């Protein structure tokens, strides 16, 4: 009974906060005001607090711009977590725009939707990413292209870094700063989560959203470590495959460090 009352309170408070911030965000979007960048951060912070997601930041966000964050992808909660830490814009697959609730929230945050199977639109999408980064926005890429079980970093397609490569000629200084960010869900109710309990936090994608969301609401206390790694400067002529390999290597090392307390060893 108490659990359901708490869930009801969370929903009511989050709905009220959304109603308060929504007009300001719509105004910012309509006139492309800077407030549209940081209002989502307040919403994400409140959402994380209500859901019981406790964020522990390690390292620091790269201060130089233009900046692209390359993060491992565990769950929809990654959006809340990264959005609570910094004013960011997410690169999302086109299908996300049609998702109930999450699609609307993504549009309100002015996420960049990419149609990976429509090559004729590649130039248009890359130009938008480059323009947004040149304007000082921090763009987040999930290079795995999908969510994982939270225990590992999946294989990364170097083609997903094409946005960074194509943006280089269009940004000041001809360099894009790419910073790896490892997201590790480590504890539930203060106790080590363990690899077999990590599905509480992870959302691999083959699980229905509604029951998964309800499970998170019932738990109410999840700790997540967010580790900012060493930035890689990507310039004209650099190889995006090398960029991809460097990012994946650093993500795996950081993820292993925070999940298991040891360094990742290459096989």
PDB file of C-alpha atoms in Angstrom:
ATOM      1  CA  UNK A   1       0.000   0.000   0.000  1.00  0.00           C
ATOM      2  CA  UNK A   2       2.754   2.414   0.983  1.00  0.00           C
ATOM      3  CA  UNK A   3       4.630   1.602  -2.233  1.00  0.00           C
ATOM      4  CA  UNK A   4       1.631   2.469  -4.391  1.00  0.00           C
ATOM      5  CA  UNK A   5       1.072   5.706  -2.453  1.00  0.00           C
ATOM      6  CA  UNK A   6       4.685   6.657  -3.062  1.00  0.00           C
ATOM      7  CA  UNK A   7       4.366   5.872  -6.785  1.00  0.00           C
ATOM      8  CA  UNK A   8       1.188   7.948  -6.958  1.00  0.00           C
ATOM      9  CA  UNK A   9       2.930  10.864  -5.235  1.00  0.00           C
ATOM     10  CA  UNK A  10       5.871  10.639  -7.666  1.00  0.00           C
ATOM     11  CA  UNK A  11       3.548  10.750 -10.677  1.00  0.00           C
ATOM     12  CA  UNK A  12       1.543  13.693  -9.311  1.00  0.00           C
ATOM     13  CA  UNK A  13       4.602  15.767  -8.371  1.00  0.00           C
ATOM     14  CA  UNK A  14       6.386  15.077 -11.667  1.00  0.00           C
ATOM     15  CA  UNK A  15       3.236  15.978 -13.593  1.00  0.00           C
ATOM     16  CA  UNK A  16       2.934  19.241 -11.644  1.00  0.00           C
ATOM     17  CA  UNK A  17       6.594  20.121 -12.252  1.00  0.00           C
ATOM     18  CA  UNK A  18       6.136  19.387 -15.952  1.00  0.00           C
ATOM     19  CA  UNK A  19       3.119  21.703 -16.142  1.00  0.00           C
ATOM     20  CA  UNK A  20       5.117  24.503 -14.495  1.00  0.00           C
ATOM     21  CA  UNK A  21       8.198  24.170 -16.722  1.00  0.00           C
ATOM     22  CA  UNK A  22       6.411  23.301 -19.969  1.00  0.00           C
ATOM     23  CA  UNK A  23       5.277  26.840 -20.937  1.00  0.00           C
ATOM     24  CA  UNK A  24       8.802  28.181 -20.409  1.00  0.00           C
ATOM     25  CA  UNK A  25      10.322  25.389 -22.496  1.00  0.00           C
ATOM     26  CA  UNK A  26       7.774  25.873 -25.293  1.00  0.00           C
ATOM     27  CA  UNK A  27       8.580  29.589 -25.301  1.00  0.00           C
ATOM     28  CA  UNK A  28      12.295  28.818 -25.491  1.00  0.00           C
ATOM     29  CA  UNK A  29      11.759  26.403 -28.369  1.00  0.00           C
ATOM     30  CA  UNK A  30       9.500  28.797 -30.265  1.00  0.00           C
ATOM     31  CA  UNK A  31      12.049  31.629 -30.196  1.00  0.00           C
ATOM     32  CA  UNK A  32      15.195  29.483 -29.888  1.00  0.00           C
ATOM     33  CA  UNK A  33      16.047  31.066 -26.546  1.00  0.00           C
ATOM     34  CA  UNK A  34      18.921  29.755 -24.423  1.00  0.00           C
ATOM     35  CA  UNK A  35      16.514  28.810 -21.644  1.00  0.00           C
ATOM     36  CA  UNK A  36      15.472  25.794 -23.750  1.00  0.00           C
ATOM     37  CA  UNK A  37      18.920  24.318 -23.055  1.00  0.00           C
ATOM     38  CA  UNK A  38      18.889  24.425 -19.268  1.00  0.00           C
ATOM     39  CA  UNK A  39      15.216  24.020 -18.326  1.00  0.00           C
ATOM     40  CA  UNK A  40      15.421  20.280 -19.152  1.00  0.00           C
ATOM     41  CA  UNK A  41      18.306  19.981 -16.667  1.00  0.00           C
ATOM     42  CA  UNK A  42      16.036  21.121 -13.826  1.00  0.00           C
ATOM     43  CA  UNK A  43      13.326  18.689 -14.926  1.00  0.00           C
ATOM     44  CA  UNK A  44      15.786  15.795 -15.111  1.00  0.00           C
ATOM     45  CA  UNK A  45      17.225  16.578 -11.679  1.00  0.00           C
ATOM     46  CA  UNK A  46      13.772  16.610 -10.113  1.00  0.00           C
ATOM     47  CA  UNK A  47      12.825  13.397 -11.939  1.00  0.00           C
ATOM     48  CA  UNK A  48      15.978  11.640 -10.704  1.00  0.00           C
ATOM     49  CA  UNK A  49      15.344  12.744  -7.136  1.00  0.00           C
ATOM     50  CA  UNK A  50      11.723  11.585  -7.264  1.00  0.00           C
ATOM     51  CA  UNK A  51      12.676   8.218  -8.773  1.00  0.00           C
ATOM     52  CA  UNK A  52      15.417   7.728  -6.182  1.00  0.00           C
ATOM     53  CA  UNK A  53      18.260   7.769  -8.715  1.00  0.00           C
ATOM     54  CA  UNK A  54      21.381   8.945  -6.878  1.00  0.00           C
ATOM     55  CA  UNK A  55      24.105  10.211  -9.198  1.00  0.00           C
ATOM     56  CA  UNK A  56      27.814  10.049  -8.342  1.00  0.00           C
ATOM     57  CA  UNK A  57      30.012  11.991 -10.771  1.00  0.00           C
ATOM     58  CA  UNK A  58      33.658  11.031 -11.307  1.00  0.00           C
ATOM     59  CA  UNK A  59      35.982  13.273 -13.272  1.00  0.00           C
ATOM     60  CA  UNK A  60      34.704  16.415 -14.917  1.00  0.00           C
ATOM     61  CA  UNK A  61      32.856  17.522 -17.986  1.00  0.00           C
ATOM     62  CA  UNK A  62      35.188  18.808 -20.714  1.00  0.00           C
ATOM     63  CA  UNK A  63      34.955  22.639 -20.673  1.00  0.00           C
ATOM     64  CA  UNK A  64      36.040  23.097 -24.294  1.00  0.00           C
ATOM     65  CA  UNK A  65      33.595  23.365 -27.161  1.00  0.00           C
ATOM     66  CA  UNK A  66      32.421  21.986 -29.542  1.00  0.00           C
ATOM     67  CA  UNK A  67      31.872  18.868 -27.458  1.00  0.00           C
ATOM     68  CA  UNK A  68      30.410  15.462 -28.180  1.00  0.00           C
ATOM     69  CA  UNK A  69      29.841  13.006 -25.333  1.00  0.00           C
ATOM     70  CA  UNK A  70      30.084   9.323 -26.283  1.00  0.00           C
ATOM     71  CA  UNK A  71      28.368   7.235 -23.601  1.00  0.00           C
ATOM     72  CA  UNK A  72      27.501   3.583 -23.137  1.00  0.00           C
ATOM     73  CA  UNK A  73      23.751   2.992 -23.195  1.00  0.00           C
ATOM     74  CA  UNK A  74      22.046   0.955 -20.501  1.00  0.00           C
ATOM     75  CA  UNK A  75      18.527   2.310 -20.211  1.00  0.00           C
ATOM     76  CA  UNK A  76      16.171   5.224 -20.769  1.00  0.00           C
ATOM     77  CA  UNK A  77      17.391   6.330 -17.333  1.00  0.00           C
ATOM     78  CA  UNK A  78      20.685   7.346 -18.969  1.00  0.00           C
ATOM     79  CA  UNK A  79      18.783  10.280 -20.475  1.00  0.00           C
ATOM     80  CA  UNK A  80      17.634  11.446 -17.050  1.00  0.00           C
ATOM     81  CA  UNK A  81      21.077  10.974 -15.534  1.00  0.00           C
ATOM     82  CA  UNK A  82      23.098  12.808 -18.192  1.00  0.00           C
ATOM     83  CA  UNK A  83      20.388  15.434 -18.543  1.00  0.00           C
ATOM     84  CA  UNK A  84      20.587  16.107 -14.798  1.00  0.00           C
ATOM     85  CA  UNK A  85      24.343  16.658 -14.937  1.00  0.00           C
ATOM     86  CA  UNK A  86      24.672  18.995 -17.919  1.00  0.00           C
ATOM     87  CA  UNK A  87      22.726  20.917 -20.554  1.00  0.00           C
ATOM     88  CA  UNK A  88      22.869  18.383 -23.357  1.00  0.00           C
ATOM     89  CA  UNK A  89      21.146  17.488 -26.618  1.00  0.00           C
ATOM     90  CA  UNK A  90      20.765  13.822 -27.490  1.00  0.00           C
ATOM     91  CA  UNK A  91      21.210  12.119 -30.837  1.00  0.00           C
ATOM     92  CA  UNK A  92      18.392   9.583 -31.083  1.00  0.00           C
ATOM     93  CA  UNK A  93      17.147   7.179 -33.707  1.00  0.00           C
ATOM     94  CA  UNK A  94      14.143   8.396 -35.641  1.00  0.00           C
ATOM     95  CA  UNK A  95      11.766   5.855 -34.074  1.00  0.00           C
ATOM     96  CA  UNK A  96      12.153   7.466 -30.648  1.00  0.00           C
ATOM     97  CA  UNK A  97      10.163  10.472 -31.855  1.00  0.00           C
ATOM     98  CA  UNK A  98       7.055   8.266 -32.091  1.00  0.00           C
ATOM     99  CA  UNK A  99       7.407   6.652 -28.666  1.00  0.00           C
ATOM    100  CA  UNK A 100       4.662   7.536 -26.170  1.00  0.00           C
ATOM    101  CA  UNK A 101       5.764   9.991 -23.463  1.00  0.00           C
ATOM    102  CA  UNK A 102       9.500   9.572 -24.138  1.00  0.00           C
ATOM    103  CA  UNK A 103       9.124  10.778 -27.726  1.00  0.00           C
ATOM    104  CA  UNK A 104       7.350  13.917 -26.552  1.00  0.00           C
ATOM    105  CA  UNK A 105      10.006  14.570 -23.904  1.00  0.00           C
ATOM    106  CA  UNK A 106      12.755  14.063 -26.500  1.00  0.00           C
ATOM    107  CA  UNK A 107      11.129  16.631 -28.792  1.00  0.00           C
ATOM    108  CA  UNK A 108      10.756  19.108 -25.931  1.00  0.00           C
ATOM    109  CA  UNK A 109      14.485  18.773 -25.286  1.00  0.00           C
ATOM    110  CA  UNK A 110      15.093  19.317 -29.010  1.00  0.00           C
ATOM    111  CA  UNK A 111      16.847  16.007 -29.511  1.00  0.00           C
ATOM    112  CA  UNK A 112      18.420  15.375 -32.889  1.00  0.00           C
ATOM    113  CA  UNK A 113      16.601  12.523 -34.607  1.00  0.00           C
ATOM    114  CA  UNK A 114      18.571  10.595 -37.202  1.00  0.00           C
ATOM    115  CA  UNK A 115      17.226   8.178 -39.797  1.00  0.00           C
ATOM    116  CA  UNK A 116      20.142   5.763 -40.147  1.00  0.00           C
ATOM    117  CA  UNK A 117      18.521   3.918 -43.059  1.00  0.00           C
ATOM    118  CA  UNK A 118      17.909   7.068 -45.112  1.00  0.00           C
ATOM    119  CA  UNK A 119      21.294   7.998 -46.508  1.00  0.00           C
ATOM    120  CA  UNK A 120      19.867  10.839 -48.578  1.00  0.00           C
ATOM    121  CA  UNK A 121      19.176  12.707 -45.327  1.00  0.00           C
ATOM    122  CA  UNK A 122      22.652  12.130 -43.883  1.00  0.00           C
ATOM    123  CA  UNK A 123      23.996  15.512 -44.966  1.00  0.00           C
ATOM    124  CA  UNK A 124      21.028  17.353 -43.511  1.00  0.00           C
ATOM    125  CA  UNK A 125      21.309  15.553 -40.187  1.00  0.00           C
ATOM    126  CA  UNK A 126      25.070  16.029 -39.955  1.00  0.00           C
ATOM    127  CA  UNK A 127      24.667  19.735 -40.666  1.00  0.00           C
ATOM    128  CA  UNK A 128      22.203  20.055 -37.808  1.00  0.00           C
ATOM    129  CA  UNK A 129      24.581  18.288 -35.423  1.00  0.00           C
ATOM    130  CA  UNK A 130      27.495  20.485 -36.553  1.00  0.00           C
ATOM    131  CA  UNK A 131      25.402  23.650 -36.235  1.00  0.00           C
ATOM    132  CA  UNK A 132      24.253  22.734 -32.750  1.00  0.00           C
ATOM    133  CA  UNK A 133      27.806  21.939 -31.599  1.00  0.00           C
ATOM    134  CA  UNK A 134      29.175  25.121 -33.193  1.00  0.00           C
ATOM    135  CA  UNK A 135      26.563  27.052 -31.212  1.00  0.00           C
ATOM    136  CA  UNK A 136      28.026  25.631 -27.994  1.00  0.00           C
ATOM    137  CA  UNK A 137      25.561  22.826 -27.359  1.00  0.00           C
ATOM    138  CA  UNK A 138      26.838  19.557 -25.923  1.00  0.00           C
ATOM    139  CA  UNK A 139      25.703  16.668 -28.101  1.00  0.00           C
ATOM    140  CA  UNK A 140      25.365  13.156 -26.658  1.00  0.00           C
ATOM    141  CA  UNK A 141      25.917  10.086 -28.833  1.00  0.00           C
ATOM    142  CA  UNK A 142      25.245   6.496 -27.734  1.00  0.00           C
ATOM    143  CA  UNK A 143      27.639   4.767 -30.164  1.00  0.00           C
ATOM    144  CA  UNK A 144      26.402   1.252 -29.330  1.00  0.00           C
ATOM    145  CA  UNK A 145      23.217   2.215 -31.153  1.00  0.00           C
ATOM    146  CA  UNK A 146      21.063   0.319 -28.645  1.00  0.00           C
ATOM    147  CA  UNK A 147      20.760  -0.424 -24.931  1.00  0.00           C
ATOM    148  CA  UNK A 148      22.742  -3.196 -23.190  1.00  0.00           C
ATOM    149  CA  UNK A 149      22.390  -5.301 -20.055  1.00  0.00           C
ATOM    150  CA  UNK A 150      24.558  -2.825 -18.133  1.00  0.00           C
ATOM    151  CA  UNK A 151      27.401  -5.298 -17.606  1.00  0.00           C
ATOM    152  CA  UNK A 152      29.426  -4.501 -20.701  1.00  0.00           C
ATOM    153  CA  UNK A 153      29.928  -2.192 -23.645  1.00  0.00           C
ATOM    154  CA  UNK A 154      28.530  -3.625 -26.862  1.00  0.00           C
ATOM    155  CA  UNK A 155      30.311  -3.472 -30.196  1.00  0.00           C
ATOM    156  CA  UNK A 156      30.374   0.020 -31.626  1.00  0.00           C
ATOM    157  CA  UNK A 157      29.943   0.911 -35.270  1.00  0.00           C
ATOM    158  CA  UNK A 158      32.475   3.538 -36.316  1.00  0.00           C
ATOM    159  CA  UNK A 159      29.937   4.893 -38.814  1.00  0.00           C
ATOM    160  CA  UNK A 160      28.024   6.416 -35.912  1.00  0.00           C
ATOM    161  CA  UNK A 161      30.983   8.771 -35.393  1.00  0.00           C
ATOM    162  CA  UNK A 162      30.456  10.074 -38.924  1.00  0.00           C
ATOM    163  CA  UNK A 163      28.641  13.051 -37.410  1.00  0.00           C
ATOM    164  CA  UNK A 164      31.807  14.116 -35.582  1.00  0.00           C
ATOM    165  CA  UNK A 165      33.955  13.586 -38.673  1.00  0.00           C
ATOM    166  CA  UNK A 166      31.594  15.508 -40.945  1.00  0.00           C
ATOM    167  CA  UNK A 167      31.174  18.311 -38.417  1.00  0.00           C
ATOM    168  CA  UNK A 168      34.897  19.059 -38.152  1.00  0.00           C
ATOM    169  CA  UNK A 169      35.071  21.387 -41.195  1.00  0.00           C
ATOM    170  CA  UNK A 170      32.013  23.290 -39.986  1.00  0.00           C
ATOM    171  CA  UNK A 171      33.016  24.072 -36.419  1.00  0.00           C
ATOM    172  CA  UNK A 172      35.383  26.737 -35.061  1.00  0.00           C
ATOM    173  CA  UNK A 173      39.004  25.613 -34.955  1.00  0.00           C
ATOM    174  CA  UNK A 174      38.339  22.549 -37.077  1.00  0.00           C
ATOM    175  CA  UNK A 175      38.296  20.236 -34.068  1.00  0.00           C
ATOM    176  CA  UNK A 176      35.549  18.309 -32.277  1.00  0.00           C
ATOM    177  CA  UNK A 177      36.247  17.271 -28.693  1.00  0.00           C
ATOM    178  CA  UNK A 178      34.897  13.765 -28.030  1.00  0.00           C
ATOM    179  CA  UNK A 179      34.656  12.741 -24.382  1.00  0.00           C
ATOM    180  CA  UNK A 180      33.889   9.125 -23.357  1.00  0.00           C
ATOM    181  CA  UNK A 181      31.360   8.843 -20.527  1.00  0.00           C
ATOM    182  CA  UNK A 182      30.798   5.558 -18.671  1.00  0.00           C
ATOM    183  CA  UNK A 183      27.429   5.018 -16.983  1.00  0.00           C
ATOM    184  CA  UNK A 184      27.467   2.283 -14.337  1.00  0.00           C
ATOM    185  CA  UNK A 185      24.451   1.367 -12.195  1.00  0.00           C
ATOM    186  CA  UNK A 186      26.076   0.030  -9.060  1.00  0.00           C
ATOM    187  CA  UNK A 187      23.726  -0.192  -6.075  1.00  0.00           C
ATOM    188  CA  UNK A 188      20.091  -0.717  -5.179  1.00  0.00           C
ATOM    189  CA  UNK A 189      18.921   0.312  -1.712  1.00  0.00           C
ATOM    190  CA  UNK A 190      22.573   0.906  -0.832  1.00  0.00           C
ATOM    191  CA  UNK A 191      23.659  -2.675  -1.566  1.00  0.00           C
ATOM    192  CA  UNK A 192      25.884  -3.765  -4.426  1.00  0.00           C
ATOM    193  CA  UNK A 193      23.669  -4.503  -7.401  1.00  0.00           C
ATOM    194  CA  UNK A 194      25.693  -7.337  -8.933  1.00  0.00           C
ATOM    195  CA  UNK A 195      25.534  -8.467 -12.550  1.00  0.00           C
ATOM    196  CA  UNK A 196      22.421 -10.624 -12.005  1.00  0.00           C
ATOM    197  CA  UNK A 197      20.475  -7.800 -10.365  1.00  0.00           C
ATOM    198  CA  UNK A 198      21.501  -5.154 -12.874  1.00  0.00           C
ATOM    199  CA  UNK A 199      18.385  -5.760 -15.040  1.00  0.00           C
ATOM    200  CA  UNK A 200      16.627  -3.673 -12.383  1.00  0.00           C
ATOM    201  CA  UNK A 201      18.438  -0.713 -13.900  1.00  0.00           C
ATOM    202  CA  UNK A 202      19.045  -1.951 -17.444  1.00  0.00           C
ATOM    203  CA  UNK A 203      16.481  -1.921 -20.221  1.00  0.00           C
ATOM    204  CA  UNK A 204      17.819  -4.072 -23.092  1.00  0.00           C
ATOM    205  CA  UNK A 205      14.866  -3.140 -25.286  1.00  0.00           C
ATOM    206  CA  UNK A 206      13.133  -6.516 -25.549  1.00  0.00           C
ATOM    207  CA  UNK A 207      11.298  -5.825 -22.287  1.00  0.00           C
ATOM    208  CA  UNK A 208       8.023  -3.894 -22.338  1.00  0.00           C
ATOM    209  CA  UNK A 209       8.507  -0.335 -21.108  1.00  0.00           C
ATOM    210  CA  UNK A 210       5.488  -0.141 -18.781  1.00  0.00           C
ATOM    211  CA  UNK A 211       6.401  -3.043 -16.440  1.00  0.00           C
ATOM    212  CA  UNK A 212      10.055  -1.994 -16.464  1.00  0.00           C
ATOM    213  CA  UNK A 213       9.126   1.577 -15.499  1.00  0.00           C
ATOM    214  CA  UNK A 214       6.862   0.258 -12.759  1.00  0.00           C
ATOM    215  CA  UNK A 215       9.714  -1.895 -11.437  1.00  0.00           C
ATOM    216  CA  UNK A 216      11.990   1.145 -11.215  1.00  0.00           C
ATOM    217  CA  UNK A 217       9.293   3.126  -9.396  1.00  0.00           C
ATOM    218  CA  UNK A 218       8.861   0.295  -6.880  1.00  0.00           C
ATOM    219  CA  UNK A 219      12.598   0.043  -6.134  1.00  0.00           C
ATOM    220  CA  UNK A 220      13.016   3.743  -5.467  1.00  0.00           C
ATOM    221  CA  UNK A 221      16.745   3.758  -4.641  1.00  0.00           C
ATOM    222  CA  UNK A 222      19.335   3.207  -7.361  1.00  0.00           C
ATOM    223  CA  UNK A 223      22.913   4.494  -7.377  1.00  0.00           C
ATOM    224  CA  UNK A 224      24.657   5.303 -10.643  1.00  0.00           C
ATOM    225  CA  UNK A 225      28.285   6.248 -11.252  1.00  0.00           C
ATOM    226  CA  UNK A 226      28.947   8.610 -14.162  1.00  0.00           C
ATOM    227  CA  UNK A 227      32.623   8.728 -15.118  1.00  0.00           C
ATOM    228  CA  UNK A 228      33.942  11.391 -17.481  1.00  0.00           C
ATOM    229  CA  UNK A 229      37.008  10.114 -19.300  1.00  0.00           C
ATOM    230  CA  UNK A 230      39.931  11.722 -21.082  1.00  0.00           C
ATOM    231  CA  UNK A 231      38.828  13.773 -24.075  1.00  0.00           C
ATOM    232  CA  UNK A 232      39.899  12.860 -27.603  1.00  0.00           C
ATOM    233  CA  UNK A 233      40.466  15.707 -30.051  1.00  0.00           C
ATOM    234  CA  UNK A 234      39.171  14.764 -33.500  1.00  0.00           C
ATOM    235  CA  UNK A 235      40.515  16.809 -36.425  1.00  0.00           C
ATOM    236  CA  UNK A 236      40.295  16.897 -40.194  1.00  0.00           C
ATOM    237  CA  UNK A 237      41.958  13.811 -41.649  1.00  0.00           C
ATOM    238  CA  UNK A 238      41.714  11.747 -38.456  1.00  0.00           C
ATOM    239  CA  UNK A 239      40.341   8.237 -38.817  1.00  0.00           C
ATOM    240  CA  UNK A 240      36.913   7.713 -37.281  1.00  0.00           C
ATOM    241  CA  UNK A 241      37.641   3.993 -36.815  1.00  0.00           C
ATOM    242  CA  UNK A 242      40.588   4.926 -34.624  1.00  0.00           C
ATOM    243  CA  UNK A 243      38.301   7.328 -32.765  1.00  0.00           C
ATOM    244  CA  UNK A 244      35.753   4.550 -32.289  1.00  0.00           C
ATOM    245  CA  UNK A 245      38.390   2.121 -30.974  1.00  0.00           C
ATOM    246  CA  UNK A 246      39.786   4.704 -28.566  1.00  0.00           C
ATOM    247  CA  UNK A 247      36.337   5.581 -27.225  1.00  0.00           C
ATOM    248  CA  UNK A 248      35.321   1.922 -26.770  1.00  0.00           C
ATOM    249  CA  UNK A 249      38.587   1.071 -25.007  1.00  0.00           C
ATOM    250  CA  UNK A 250      38.180   3.901 -22.523  1.00  0.00           C
ATOM    251  CA  UNK A 251      34.500   3.157 -21.957  1.00  0.00           C
ATOM    252  CA  UNK A 252      35.242  -0.494 -21.182  1.00  0.00           C
ATOM    253  CA  UNK A 253      38.026   0.390 -18.756  1.00  0.00           C
ATOM    254  CA  UNK A 254      35.919   2.947 -16.918  1.00  0.00           C
ATOM    255  CA  UNK A 255      32.838   0.718 -16.809  1.00  0.00           C
ATOM    256  CA  UNK A 256      34.816  -2.233 -15.425  1.00  0.00           C
ATOM    257  CA  UNK A 257      36.454   0.014 -12.844  1.00  0.00           C
ATOM    258  CA  UNK A 258      33.111   1.177 -11.460  1.00  0.00           C
ATOM    259  CA  UNK A 259      31.203  -2.095 -11.762  1.00  0.00           C
ATOM    260  CA  UNK A 260      33.868  -4.477 -10.497  1.00  0.00           C
ATOM    261  CA  UNK A 261      36.463  -2.283  -8.882  1.00  0.00           C
ATOM    262  CA  UNK A 262      39.219  -3.319 -11.262  1.00  0.00           C
ATOM    263  CA  UNK A 263      40.709  -2.322 -14.583  1.00  0.00           C
ATOM    264  CA  UNK A 264      39.407  -3.777 -17.825  1.00  0.00           C
ATOM    265  CA  UNK A 265      41.807  -6.168 -19.499  1.00  0.00           C
ATOM    266  CA  UNK A 266      41.863  -6.412 -23.298  1.00  0.00           C
ATOM    267  CA  UNK A 267      41.505  -9.954 -24.593  1.00  0.00           C
TER     268      UNK A 267
END
